Every structure is written in C-alpha cells, then in structure tokens.
GROMACS .gro file of C-alpha atoms in nm:
model
  462
    1MET     CA    1  -0.400  -0.045  -1.734
    2LYS     CA    2   0.012   0.037  -1.821
    3ALA     CA    3   0.228  -0.292  -1.816
    4HIS     CA    4   0.584  -0.366  -1.861
    5ASP     CA    5   0.656  -0.640  -2.181
    6GLY     CA    6   0.982  -0.732  -1.986
    7MET     CA    7   1.178  -0.809  -1.698
    8TYR     CA    8   1.385  -0.547  -1.465
    9ILE     CA    9   1.757  -0.681  -1.461
   10GLY     CA   10   2.046  -0.539  -1.429
   11GLY     CA   11   1.893  -0.225  -1.426
   12GLU     CA   12   1.722  -0.263  -1.762
   13TRP     CA   13   1.368  -0.349  -1.888
   14ARG     CA   14   1.494  -0.682  -2.080
   15VAL     CA   15   1.260  -0.890  -2.353
   16ALA     CA   16   1.151  -1.236  -2.162
   17ALA     CA   17   1.266  -1.566  -2.231
   18CYS     CA   18   0.957  -1.691  -2.307
   19ALA     CA   19   0.641  -1.549  -2.502
   20ASP     CA   20   0.370  -1.624  -2.263
   21THR     CA   21   0.200  -1.380  -2.082
   22ILE     CA   22  -0.013  -1.328  -1.754
   23ALA     CA   23  -0.356  -1.223  -1.746
   24VAL     CA   24  -0.413  -0.960  -1.502
   25VAL     CA   25  -0.743  -0.946  -1.388
   26ASN     CA   26  -0.937  -0.697  -1.199
   27PRO     CA   27  -1.140  -0.893  -0.926
   28ALA     CA   28  -1.422  -0.644  -0.889
   29ASP     CA   29  -1.516  -0.684  -1.272
   30GLU     CA   30  -1.403  -0.965  -1.337
   31GLN     CA   31  -1.208  -0.809  -1.709
   32VAL     CA   32  -0.866  -0.877  -1.812
   33ILE     CA   33  -0.623  -0.521  -1.720
   34ALA     CA   34  -0.305  -0.577  -1.854
   35HIS     CA   35  -0.097  -0.887  -1.914
   36VAL     CA   36   0.303  -0.936  -1.793
   37PRO     CA   37   0.574  -1.183  -1.904
   38ALA     CA   38   0.559  -1.505  -1.725
   39GLY     CA   39   0.930  -1.574  -1.637
   40ILE     CA   40   1.129  -1.880  -1.650
   41ALA     CA   41   1.431  -2.013  -1.552
   42GLU     CA   42   1.675  -1.809  -1.803
   43ASP     CA   43   1.483  -1.525  -1.645
   44VAL     CA   44   1.589  -1.608  -1.304
   45ASP     CA   45   1.935  -1.678  -1.474
   46ALA     CA   46   1.962  -1.349  -1.557
   47ALA     CA   47   1.805  -1.161  -1.281
   48VAL     CA   48   2.058  -1.387  -1.023
   49PHE     CA   49   2.353  -1.308  -1.232
   50ALA     CA   50   2.282  -0.935  -1.237
   51ALA     CA   51   2.231  -0.946  -0.888
   52HIS     CA   52   2.529  -1.181  -0.789
   53GLU     CA   53   2.792  -0.913  -1.020
   54ALA     CA   54   2.614  -0.647  -0.849
   55PHE     CA   55   2.679  -0.744  -0.477
   56PRO     CA   56   3.002  -0.663  -0.416
   57ALA     CA   57   3.024  -0.273  -0.493
   58TRP     CA   58   2.632  -0.244  -0.285
   59ALA     CA   59   2.810  -0.495   0.022
   60ALA     CA   60   3.106  -0.228   0.018
   61THR     CA   61   2.864   0.090  -0.055
   62PRO     CA   62   2.910   0.309   0.301
   63PRO     CA   63   2.577   0.198   0.505
   64ALA     CA   64   2.504   0.577   0.531
   65GLU     CA   65   2.482   0.602   0.080
   66ARG     CA   66   2.268   0.311   0.151
   67ALA     CA   67   2.050   0.498   0.354
   68ALA     CA   68   2.043   0.741   0.131
   69LYS     CA   69   1.965   0.543  -0.191
   70ILE     CA   70   1.688   0.380   0.053
   71ALA     CA   71   1.554   0.757   0.153
   72ALA     CA   72   1.541   0.804  -0.207
   73LEU     CA   73   1.315   0.516  -0.278
   74ARG     CA   74   1.052   0.642   0.012
   75ASP     CA   75   1.066   0.978  -0.123
   76VAL     CA   76   0.963   0.780  -0.506
   77LEU     CA   77   0.687   0.580  -0.317
   78VAL     CA   78   0.552   0.900  -0.184
   79ALA     CA   79   0.529   1.097  -0.500
   80ARG     CA   80   0.385   0.801  -0.656
   81LYS     CA   81   0.142   0.741  -0.425
   82ASP     CA   82  -0.171   0.809  -0.566
   83GLU     CA   83  -0.074   0.578  -0.898
   84ILE     CA   84   0.017   0.323  -0.628
   85ALA     CA   85  -0.340   0.308  -0.499
   86GLU     CA   86  -0.493   0.286  -0.808
   87THR     CA   87  -0.305   0.021  -0.905
   88VAL     CA   88  -0.323  -0.237  -0.617
   89THR     CA   89  -0.715  -0.139  -0.641
   90ALA     CA   90  -0.742  -0.204  -1.007
   91GLU     CA   91  -0.550  -0.554  -0.948
   92LEU     CA   92  -0.651  -0.689  -0.557
   93GLY     CA   93  -0.954  -0.561  -0.570
   94ALA     CA   94  -0.972  -0.299  -0.276
   95PRO     CA   95  -1.172  -0.013  -0.221
   96LEU     CA   96  -0.952   0.306  -0.311
   97GLN     CA   97  -0.952   0.504   0.049
   98PHE     CA   98  -0.776   0.164   0.185
   99SER     CA   99  -0.528   0.169  -0.123
  100GLN     CA  100  -0.447   0.515  -0.009
  101MET     CA  101  -0.395   0.469   0.338
  102VAL     CA  102  -0.301   0.131   0.376
  103HIS     CA  103  -0.119  -0.042   0.059
  104ALA     CA  104   0.037   0.295  -0.051
  105GLY     CA  105   0.070   0.450   0.289
  106VAL     CA  106   0.194   0.157   0.472
  107PRO     CA  107   0.525   0.068   0.273
  108VAL     CA  108   0.657   0.447   0.270
  109LEU     CA  109   0.685   0.420   0.662
  110VAL     CA  110   0.800   0.092   0.639
  111ALA     CA  111   1.114   0.235   0.397
  112GLY     CA  112   1.137   0.524   0.573
  113SER     CA  113   1.228   0.336   0.929
  114TYR     CA  114   1.515   0.121   0.721
  115ALA     CA  115   1.669   0.465   0.536
  116GLU     CA  116   1.708   0.541   0.914
  117LEU     CA  117   1.858   0.236   1.006
  118ALA     CA  118   2.059   0.175   0.740
  119ALA     CA  119   2.249   0.477   0.872
  120SER     CA  120   2.240   0.404   1.283
  121TYR     CA  121   2.217  -0.012   1.267
  122PRO     CA  122   2.547  -0.125   1.473
  123PHE     CA  123   2.683  -0.353   1.185
  124GLU     CA  124   3.052  -0.345   1.390
  125GLU     CA  125   3.124  -0.373   1.734
  126LYS     CA  126   3.331  -0.448   2.054
  127VAL     CA  127   3.280  -0.836   2.247
  128GLY     CA  128   3.573  -0.860   2.463
  129ASN     CA  129   3.876  -0.895   2.270
  130SER     CA  130   3.672  -0.927   1.940
  131THR     CA  131   3.554  -0.739   1.727
  132VAL     CA  132   3.201  -0.889   1.564
  133TYR     CA  133   3.108  -0.718   1.191
  134ALA     CA  134   2.736  -0.805   1.075
  135GLU     CA  135   2.783  -0.861   0.695
  136PRO     CA  136   2.480  -0.887   0.448
  137VAL     CA  137   2.468  -1.234   0.329
  138GLY     CA  138   2.439  -1.175  -0.047
  139VAL     CA  139   2.185  -1.252  -0.281
  140VAL     CA  140   1.821  -1.264  -0.185
  141GLY     CA  141   1.534  -1.435  -0.307
  142ALA     CA  142   1.205  -1.268  -0.250
  143ILE     CA  143   0.871  -1.429  -0.322
  144THR     CA  144   0.557  -1.219  -0.227
  145PRO     CA  145   0.209  -1.245  -0.175
  146TRP     CA  146  -0.072  -1.049  -0.345
  147ASN     CA  147  -0.277  -0.980  -0.025
  148TYR     CA  148  -0.023  -0.650   0.074
  149PRO     CA  149   0.173  -0.631  -0.263
  150LEU     CA  150   0.359  -0.319  -0.221
  151HIS     CA  151   0.419  -0.356   0.147
  152GLN     CA  152   0.537  -0.721   0.179
  153ILE     CA  153   0.812  -0.618  -0.148
  154VAL     CA  154   0.907  -0.327   0.029
  155ALA     CA  155   0.921  -0.509   0.402
  156LYS     CA  156   1.188  -0.731   0.252
  157VAL     CA  157   1.396  -0.541   0.031
  158ALA     CA  158   1.444  -0.231   0.189
  159PRO     CA  159   1.618  -0.448   0.486
  160ALA     CA  160   1.807  -0.638   0.259
  161LEU     CA  161   1.879  -0.309   0.065
  162ALA     CA  162   2.021  -0.175   0.406
  163ALA     CA  163   2.164  -0.498   0.498
  164GLY     CA  164   2.413  -0.494   0.155
  165CYS     CA  165   2.227  -0.739  -0.019
  166THR     CA  166   2.084  -0.738  -0.358
  167VAL     CA  167   1.754  -0.879  -0.450
  168VAL     CA  168   1.575  -1.084  -0.718
  169LEU     CA  169   1.195  -1.021  -0.688
  170LYS     CA  170   0.939  -1.320  -0.834
  171PRO     CA  171   0.590  -1.148  -0.679
  172ALA     CA  172   0.233  -1.289  -0.702
  173GLU     CA  173   0.078  -1.376  -1.073
  174ASP     CA  174  -0.227  -1.154  -0.945
  175THR     CA  175  -0.094  -0.898  -0.849
  176PRO     CA  176   0.283  -0.799  -1.048
  177LEU     CA  177   0.168  -0.412  -1.203
  178THR     CA  178   0.242  -0.337  -0.818
  179ALA     CA  179   0.579  -0.460  -0.855
  180GLN     CA  180   0.664  -0.329  -1.181
  181LEU     CA  181   0.532   0.035  -1.026
  182PHE     CA  182   0.788  -0.054  -0.786
  183ALA     CA  183   1.100  -0.121  -0.995
  184GLU     CA  184   1.031   0.207  -1.149
  185ALA     CA  185   1.062   0.331  -0.814
  186ILE     CA  186   1.398   0.159  -0.727
  187ASP     CA  187   1.493   0.328  -1.085
  188GLU     CA  188   1.391   0.631  -1.038
  189ALA     CA  189   1.621   0.638  -0.669
  190GLY     CA  190   1.917   0.610  -0.875
  191ILE     CA  191   1.903   0.219  -0.654
  192PRO     CA  192   2.254   0.088  -0.901
  193ALA     CA  193   2.206  -0.151  -1.169
  194GLY     CA  194   2.180  -0.512  -1.103
  195VAL     CA  195   2.106  -0.395  -0.673
  196PHE     CA  196   1.727  -0.527  -0.744
  197ASN     CA  197   1.590  -0.749  -1.026
  198LEU     CA  198   1.214  -0.845  -1.076
  199VAL     CA  199   1.080  -1.102  -1.280
  200THR     CA  200   0.769  -1.165  -1.291
  201GLY     CA  201   0.553  -1.589  -1.359
  202LEU     CA  202   0.371  -1.833  -1.200
  203GLY     CA  203   0.510  -1.938  -0.821
  204THR     CA  204   0.546  -2.298  -1.013
  205VAL     CA  205   0.810  -2.207  -1.229
  206ALA     CA  206   0.950  -1.851  -1.162
  207GLY     CA  207   0.909  -1.909  -0.794
  208GLN     CA  208   1.025  -2.232  -0.767
  209ALA     CA  209   1.326  -2.168  -0.974
  210LEU     CA  210   1.426  -1.918  -0.773
  211ALA     CA  211   1.365  -2.025  -0.436
  212GLU     CA  212   1.576  -2.409  -0.595
  213HIS     CA  213   1.885  -2.121  -0.746
  214GLU     CA  214   2.245  -2.209  -0.644
  215GLY     CA  215   2.329  -1.845  -0.665
  216VAL     CA  216   2.061  -1.709  -0.427
  217ASP     CA  217   2.184  -1.712  -0.025
  218LEU     CA  218   1.854  -1.609   0.120
  219VAL     CA  219   1.501  -1.754   0.027
  220SER     CA  220   1.306  -1.413   0.202
  221PHE     CA  221   0.913  -1.615   0.103
  222THR     CA  222   0.542  -1.468   0.264
  223GLY     CA  223   0.221  -1.713   0.139
  224SER     CA  224   0.092  -2.039   0.288
  225THR     CA  225   0.222  -2.230   0.503
  226ALA     CA  226   0.212  -2.566   0.212
  227VAL     CA  227   0.410  -2.334  -0.006
  228GLY     CA  228   0.671  -2.277   0.334
  229ARG     CA  229   0.710  -2.614   0.382
  230GLN     CA  230   0.823  -2.705   0.032
  231ILE     CA  231   1.077  -2.396   0.034
  232GLY     CA  232   1.236  -2.515   0.387
  233ALA     CA  233   1.289  -2.831   0.254
  234THR     CA  234   1.458  -2.721  -0.081
  235ALA     CA  235   1.671  -2.478   0.110
  236GLY     CA  236   1.784  -2.743   0.394
  237ALA     CA  237   1.886  -2.924   0.113
  238ALA     CA  238   2.129  -2.684   0.022
  239VAL     CA  239   2.204  -2.518   0.359
  240LYS     CA  240   2.009  -2.215   0.203
  241ARG     CA  241   1.914  -1.971   0.483
  242VAL     CA  242   1.510  -1.872   0.472
  243ALA     CA  243   1.276  -1.625   0.609
  244LEU     CA  244   0.932  -1.782   0.580
  245GLU     CA  245   0.596  -1.579   0.696
  246LEU     CA  246   0.327  -1.789   0.688
  247GLY     CA  247  -0.032  -1.877   0.746
  248GLY     CA  248  -0.245  -1.764   1.085
  249LYS     CA  249  -0.524  -1.823   1.250
  250SER     CA  250  -0.531  -1.568   1.555
  251ALA     CA  251  -0.700  -1.537   1.818
  252ASN     CA  252  -0.855  -1.212   1.948
  253VAL     CA  253  -0.915  -1.247   2.360
  254ILE     CA  254  -1.197  -1.061   2.517
  255LEU     CA  255  -1.146  -1.077   2.897
  256PRO     CA  256  -1.490  -1.004   3.092
  257SER     CA  257  -1.318  -0.745   3.249
  258ALA     CA  258  -1.285  -0.551   2.862
  259ASP     CA  259  -1.493  -0.300   2.727
  260LEU     CA  260  -1.702  -0.506   2.508
  261ALA     CA  261  -1.857  -0.301   2.226
  262LYS     CA  262  -1.535  -0.152   2.186
  263ALA     CA  263  -1.352  -0.507   2.148
  264VAL     CA  264  -1.570  -0.719   1.953
  265ASN     CA  265  -1.626  -0.370   1.676
  266VAL     CA  266  -1.323  -0.347   1.642
  267GLY     CA  267  -1.191  -0.648   1.644
  268ILE     CA  268  -1.508  -0.713   1.362
  269ALA     CA  269  -1.341  -0.418   1.166
  270ASN     CA  270  -0.976  -0.593   1.227
  271VAL     CA  271  -1.084  -0.879   1.005
  272MET     CA  272  -1.284  -0.706   0.715
  273GLY     CA  273  -0.996  -0.469   0.651
  274ASN     CA  274  -0.817  -0.566   0.281
  275SER     CA  275  -1.176  -0.868   0.244
  276GLY     CA  276  -1.008  -1.055   0.545
  277GLN     CA  277  -0.693  -1.134   0.324
  278THR     CA  278  -0.482  -1.069   0.607
  279CYS     CA  279  -0.254  -1.341   0.731
  280SER     CA  280  -0.270  -1.178   1.096
  281ALA     CA  281  -0.618  -1.069   1.094
  282TRP     CA  282  -0.823  -1.219   1.408
  283THR     CA  283  -1.032  -1.420   1.284
  284ARG     CA  284  -1.107  -1.656   1.648
  285MET     CA  285  -1.322  -1.426   1.847
  286LEU     CA  286  -1.262  -1.531   2.198
  287VAL     CA  287  -1.582  -1.454   2.494
  288HIS     CA  288  -1.689  -1.499   2.826
  289THR     CA  289  -1.947  -1.733   2.869
  290SER     CA  290  -2.140  -1.462   3.040
  291ARG     CA  291  -2.076  -1.237   2.757
  292TYR     CA  292  -2.099  -1.431   2.509
  293ASP     CA  293  -2.513  -1.359   2.358
  294GLU     CA  294  -2.422  -0.997   2.378
  295ALA     CA  295  -2.108  -1.013   2.199
  296VAL     CA  296  -2.284  -1.190   1.890
  297GLU     CA  297  -2.523  -0.937   1.880
  298ILE     CA  298  -2.291  -0.634   1.867
  299ALA     CA  299  -2.055  -0.879   1.611
  300GLY     CA  300  -2.389  -0.958   1.401
  301ALA     CA  301  -2.439  -0.580   1.298
  302ALA     CA  302  -2.095  -0.485   1.302
  303ALA     CA  303  -2.020  -0.662   1.015
  304ALA     CA  304  -2.327  -0.613   0.853
  305LYS     CA  305  -2.217  -0.254   0.800
  306TYR     CA  306  -1.962  -0.388   0.566
  307GLY     CA  307  -2.171  -0.512   0.353
  308ASP     CA  308  -2.095  -0.239   0.101
  309ARG     CA  309  -1.751  -0.133   0.242
  310ILE     CA  310  -1.512  -0.411   0.148
  311GLY     CA  311  -1.415  -0.491  -0.174
  312PRO     CA  312  -1.380  -0.861  -0.367
  313LEU     CA  313  -1.161  -1.106  -0.303
  314VAL     CA  314  -0.875  -1.134  -0.530
  315ASN     CA  315  -0.980  -1.465  -0.783
  316ALA     CA  316  -1.214  -1.659  -0.902
  317LYS     CA  317  -1.031  -1.967  -0.664
  318GLN     CA  318  -1.041  -1.780  -0.349
  319GLN     CA  319  -1.363  -1.668  -0.341
  320ALA     CA  320  -1.437  -2.047  -0.417
  321ARG     CA  321  -1.238  -2.143  -0.128
  322VAL     CA  322  -1.421  -1.915   0.091
  323ARG     CA  323  -1.735  -2.024   0.016
  324GLY     CA  324  -1.648  -2.359   0.065
  325TYR     CA  325  -1.505  -2.285   0.433
  326ILE     CA  326  -1.881  -2.100   0.523
  327GLU     CA  327  -2.035  -2.463   0.405
  328LYS     CA  328  -1.832  -2.656   0.584
  329GLY     CA  329  -1.940  -2.431   0.856
  330VAL     CA  330  -2.232  -2.455   0.860
  331GLU     CA  331  -2.229  -2.813   0.757
  332GLU     CA  332  -2.030  -2.870   1.093
  333GLY     CA  333  -2.279  -2.685   1.262
  334ALA     CA  334  -2.218  -2.352   1.396
  335ARG     CA  335  -2.440  -2.049   1.330
  336LEU     CA  336  -2.477  -1.812   1.092
  337VAL     CA  337  -2.572  -1.515   1.244
  338VAL     CA  338  -2.473  -1.252   0.936
  339GLY     CA  339  -2.359  -1.327   0.572
  340GLY     CA  340  -2.309  -1.672   0.411
  341THR     CA  341  -2.229  -1.775   0.040
  342GLU     CA  342  -2.467  -1.606  -0.194
  343THR     CA  343  -2.253  -1.382  -0.375
  344PRO     CA  344  -2.390  -1.066  -0.267
  345HIS     CA  345  -2.289  -0.828  -0.637
  346GLU     CA  346  -2.357  -1.009  -0.987
  347LYS     CA  347  -2.021  -0.927  -1.083
  348GLY     CA  348  -1.652  -0.976  -0.904
  349TYR     CA  349  -1.532  -1.228  -0.672
  350PHE     CA  350  -1.758  -1.063  -0.350
  351VAL     CA  351  -1.832  -1.269  -0.012
  352ALA     CA  352  -2.082  -1.073   0.186
  353PRO     CA  353  -1.865  -1.042   0.554
  354THR     CA  354  -1.948  -1.304   0.735
  355VAL     CA  355  -2.040  -1.376   1.164
  356PHE     CA  356  -1.982  -1.744   1.264
  357ALA     CA  357  -2.164  -1.844   1.615
  358ASP     CA  358  -2.145  -2.127   1.830
  359VAL     CA  359  -1.807  -2.196   1.691
  360THR     CA  360  -1.647  -2.490   1.891
  361PRO     CA  361  -1.243  -2.468   1.847
  362GLU     CA  362  -1.224  -2.806   1.709
  363MET     CA  363  -1.431  -2.727   1.386
  364THR     CA  364  -1.245  -2.631   1.081
  365ILE     CA  365  -1.348  -2.303   1.050
  366ALA     CA  366  -1.158  -2.259   1.430
  367GLN     CA  367  -0.846  -2.448   1.323
  368GLU     CA  368  -0.787  -2.373   0.947
  369GLU     CA  369  -0.702  -2.037   0.748
  370ILE     CA  370  -0.999  -1.891   0.559
  371PHE     CA  371  -0.846  -1.577   0.445
  372GLY     CA  372  -1.165  -1.433   0.398
  373PRO     CA  373  -1.450  -1.185   0.595
  374VAL     CA  374  -1.494  -1.460   0.851
  375VAL     CA  375  -1.526  -1.450   1.139
  376SER     CA  376  -1.613  -1.714   1.408
  377LEU     CA  377  -1.680  -1.643   1.797
  378ILE     CA  378  -1.578  -1.896   2.035
  379ARG     CA  379  -1.693  -1.940   2.412
  380TYR     CA  380  -1.469  -2.015   2.692
  381GLU     CA  381  -1.584  -2.097   3.068
  382ASP     CA  382  -1.190  -1.912   3.227
  383GLU     CA  383  -0.904  -1.767   3.122
  384ASP     CA  384  -0.708  -2.129   3.154
  385ASP     CA  385  -0.996  -2.188   2.915
  386ALA     CA  386  -0.958  -1.886   2.693
  387LEU     CA  387  -0.566  -1.963   2.659
  388ARG     CA  388  -0.580  -2.348   2.604
  389ILE     CA  389  -0.868  -2.205   2.266
  390ALA     CA  390  -0.640  -1.920   2.180
  391ASN     CA  391  -0.309  -2.153   2.175
  392GLY     CA  392  -0.494  -2.473   2.019
  393THR     CA  393  -0.385  -2.425   1.689
  394VAL     CA  394  -0.087  -2.528   1.449
  395TYR     CA  395  -0.032  -2.143   1.414
  396GLY     CA  396   0.071  -1.868   1.619
  397LEU     CA  397   0.111  -1.533   1.397
  398ALA     CA  398  -0.078  -1.257   1.578
  399GLY     CA  399  -0.355  -1.185   1.841
  400ALA     CA  400  -0.523  -0.939   2.075
  401VAL     CA  401  -0.594  -0.950   2.432
  402TRP     CA  402  -0.874  -0.678   2.566
  403ALA     CA  403  -0.902  -0.640   2.908
  404GLY     CA  404  -1.011  -0.355   3.165
  405ASP     CA  405  -0.640  -0.329   3.311
  406GLU     CA  406  -0.347  -0.357   3.119
  407ALA     CA  407  -0.111  -0.540   3.332
  408GLU     CA  408  -0.407  -0.825   3.292
  409ALA     CA  409  -0.415  -0.810   2.928
  410VAL     CA  410   0.019  -0.872   2.919
  411ALA     CA  411  -0.032  -1.122   3.162
  412PHE     CA  412  -0.284  -1.283   2.977
  413ALA     CA  413  -0.057  -1.234   2.610
  414ARG     CA  414   0.281  -1.346   2.773
  415ARG     CA  415   0.114  -1.647   2.815
  416MET     CA  416  -0.013  -1.677   2.453
  417ASP     CA  417   0.169  -1.873   2.153
  418THR     CA  418   0.190  -1.604   1.911
  419GLY     CA  419   0.423  -1.334   1.783
  420GLN     CA  420   0.286  -1.065   1.760
  421VAL     CA  421  -0.032  -0.995   2.059
  422ASP     CA  422  -0.205  -0.614   2.032
  423ILE     CA  423  -0.294  -0.503   2.360
  424ASN     CA  424  -0.650  -0.293   2.391
  425GLY     CA  425  -0.603  -0.220   2.018
  426GLY     CA  426  -0.240  -0.142   1.991
  427ARG     CA  427  -0.133   0.087   1.652
  428PHE     CA  428   0.067  -0.071   1.449
  429ASN     CA  429   0.403  -0.048   1.491
  430PRO     CA  430   0.692  -0.044   1.141
  431LEU     CA  431   0.925  -0.102   1.412
  432ALA     CA  432   0.808  -0.393   1.608
  433PRO     CA  433   0.928  -0.766   1.477
  434PHE     CA  434   0.650  -0.936   1.282
  435GLY     CA  435   0.642  -1.331   1.261
  436GLY     CA  436   0.489  -1.624   1.417
  437TYR     CA  437   0.541  -1.908   1.634
  438LYS     CA  438   0.477  -2.272   1.530
  439GLN     CA  439   0.403  -2.320   1.199
  440SER     CA  440   0.352  -1.952   1.117
  441GLY     CA  441   0.731  -1.896   1.000
  442VAL     CA  442   1.052  -1.868   1.073
  443GLY     CA  443   1.195  -1.489   1.088
  444ARG     CA  444   1.104  -1.211   1.148
  445GLU     CA  445   1.033  -0.886   0.936
  446LEU     CA  446   1.048  -0.459   1.005
  447GLY     CA  447   1.245  -0.308   1.235
  448SER     CA  448   1.592  -0.386   1.301
  449HIS     CA  449   1.481  -0.772   1.434
  450GLY     CA  450   1.391  -0.793   0.972
  451LEU     CA  451   1.730  -0.598   0.875
  452THR     CA  452   1.968  -0.866   1.105
  453GLU     CA  453   1.754  -1.123   0.873
  454TYR     CA  454   2.014  -0.992   0.578
  455LEU     CA  455   2.319  -1.028   0.815
  456GLN     CA  456   2.553  -1.307   0.882
  457THR     CA  457   2.818  -1.221   1.164
  458LYS     CA  458   3.221  -1.197   1.134
  459SER     CA  459   3.463  -1.256   1.455
  460LEU     CA  460   3.814  -1.111   1.425
  461GLN     CA  461   4.007  -1.208   1.736
  462PHE     CA  462   4.287  -0.989   1.868
   0.00000   0.00000   0.00000
C-alpha cells in the first residue's frame, strides 16, 4: 500500500522532524500494510506556521473563488473514489461495497454542499444601522477519528475552507493513508500552498501539540468524550474556540403503533453498518412491553444474517474493549440472544453481531458507548417511561422514533434530549446540522450550521 514518508506542509511533502514511524495494520488479516511518519511538536509548528502565512490571502479570496476550489476538490474525490474505497477497506477493514457507498460516497456529497454554500452564504448582512460581517476564525486545528476517516476530514476541512480559514489536520493514527490521499486531492485541486496541511502522528504527541498550539485559533475534534474534555479544558485555558463531536448512546424508540418488523430490521442494520463503529448508532432499542418478545425474535434473526457481512473492528484494543462489554452484559444479567465473545474468524479483529435482551436502563451496556456491533433491547411500559429511558444517559447525539402516525413520532422526538432524530427511517441529509446535547459535544457539523462554526462576527455601526 502506497504511503508518503513525509508531511504535507506548505503545499509540498516535507521530511518529518523525527525518523520514528507508525505501522498501519489491516484489521482483517492483522498484516502491516504501510508505515507513516510519527509527527512531533516540530512538525506541528511548521504546519501551523504555513497555515498562518497562508491565512491572509485565503481569507481575502472572494467566496466564489473559494467555492470553485472546493468544487474542484469534490471532482478529484469523485475521480479517485475507487482508490479511496480500497484504501479505507485496507486500513479500516470495512467491506469494499460499504467503503464505496459510504466512506467514498458521502464525502463527495459533503464537499459538494460546501462548494454551493461558500458561493451563497450571507457573509455580509444589514441589521438596522449596522453592517454585520462573518469573518473566518483563523487557523483551524482539525483532529479526526478513524471510524469514518474521509468523511470526518471533509466535514471539517470543507467548511473551514469555505469560511476562509486555513487548516492543519492530524488524522487518527489507525487510518492515516486516507488522509494522505486527501492531501493529494487538495494538491490536485489547486488549493493554494499552506491553506491545508497534514501532520500524521499519535494523538498523545502530535494531536496534543496541535490542540495546545498558541497559533491555532479553533480546535475541531471528533472522538471520545474523555479526550474531548481534555481538549476543552486546554482550549478554555487559552480562551480558544472549540468544536467537539463526541460520544453517543442513541435510543431507537419503537412506539406501539409502529411497523415493528421494519423498525427492528432497520435498527439492526443501523448498528451493524461500519461494524458498529459509529458514534450516532442506535445501540439502545426501546420496545413497548406488549411487543417486546416479538421484537427480540426479529432482532436476533436480523443480526444473525450479518455474521459474514460486517468487517472487523479497527484494532486489537477495540476488539478487546467490545468483548469486555459483552462479558459485562452477561455478568450483569442481560440475556444473550445472538453473538457473544467467540471470534468468528481465525484472523482479524472481528466481533460477532450481538443482540442482548432483558437489558435494564441501569446496566453498563445501556449506559456506556461500546462502539461495536452490539444492540441492547430495553422494554418500556408507556411513553413517559420510554422518554425517561431514552434521555437517561449522559449522551445526546442522535436517535430514532418509529410510529404509525408521523405526528406522533415527531411529538415524541421533540421531547428527546438529542441533537438529531430520524423519523420512521428518515434519510441522511448532508445539509442538516449534526452534533449533540449534553456530553455528546459542543457545536455542529454539516450544512450552514457547520460553516458557522468557523466564522466570527464583526459589526460596523453607521
């Protein structure tokens, strides 16, 4: 697998400040497929300097010209979609069809949306006797996770560029090859030198250096709530802006009037996609007691069909983590319907699709984010009980509501403490704001709300 042995800084691939490297492992067969540089503080310094130098000219570039560059980037991503999908499959382990549709496909939609928004966003407006200007924040430090390696990059970089910001990206160490492909696409699209910069490395070294750097004006981070707290504390001490997209424990609420088979089957599919490594996955399925046993039977049968259709988890640590939660579920009294801790393949970091029944809201598997192909079925007595359970975690990222009557589902969804809710299987919308309540984060990504994160306002009074 092709890999660059340097950092993309100031429009060129530069030799890293340290000779240390990070091995990239294919989680499906546990083989090393490449090595990338392990960036250190000196690499981050160089990247931030390049971004700082490029900022004035890029911020002054007319929005229509910035839009044209983002459109060119989208076109490069389209042209290289097969290479992107193959790379994601190699370093993340996602099945190739899923990589083609989601990992390579969704970023194209997002990039395209920001090409349009950059050209149409109201960067200037009249408010009474004032003119209000929306101006770029400055240099953005973007720290992205491994579970959706290209989507999370584009969801940060595209709006930042549309706003007129420059960027230093530190991608997850498990999936750096996709980030290197993105840097190549940036270069091919003709985006000016220094506007985008890439430093690969460990989160505890390069990521921390980027989050703490005094030359970074905003840190945009997607990852665990624990790390998000640390970044928030660091940014707060420096009075620096942050955008944090963190964990989730989303509820899939199936009201009695719903089409039960459809709700359960779609709910299982939602969690099994990307092997359960999705922060917004509906990992808690709430079913009325009158239909609970039927739902358990449907869920078990549906999950069993995914045995040979999902990929591995990203690494051995994640595999052990998910197995530990499955063991905890059994220990606390949940009933294992399908799946468990047995490894379904001789090699690779696989975990079998797993469904638990008789889960109570207080159990560990109903409270903590597992990040694997594990679904917990929880019974409820009435709508107030369902709402109490749905809102009964520290998270509030996403969710779903199913009902025979759409108005009934909407009424319930409006009472949920969560940032995004799908009604009766509503489709993904790249223009809708994505982000959480409570400990699921601060700020929003995607659409105009995502662009606003990278802007600050100035008013002139006349």
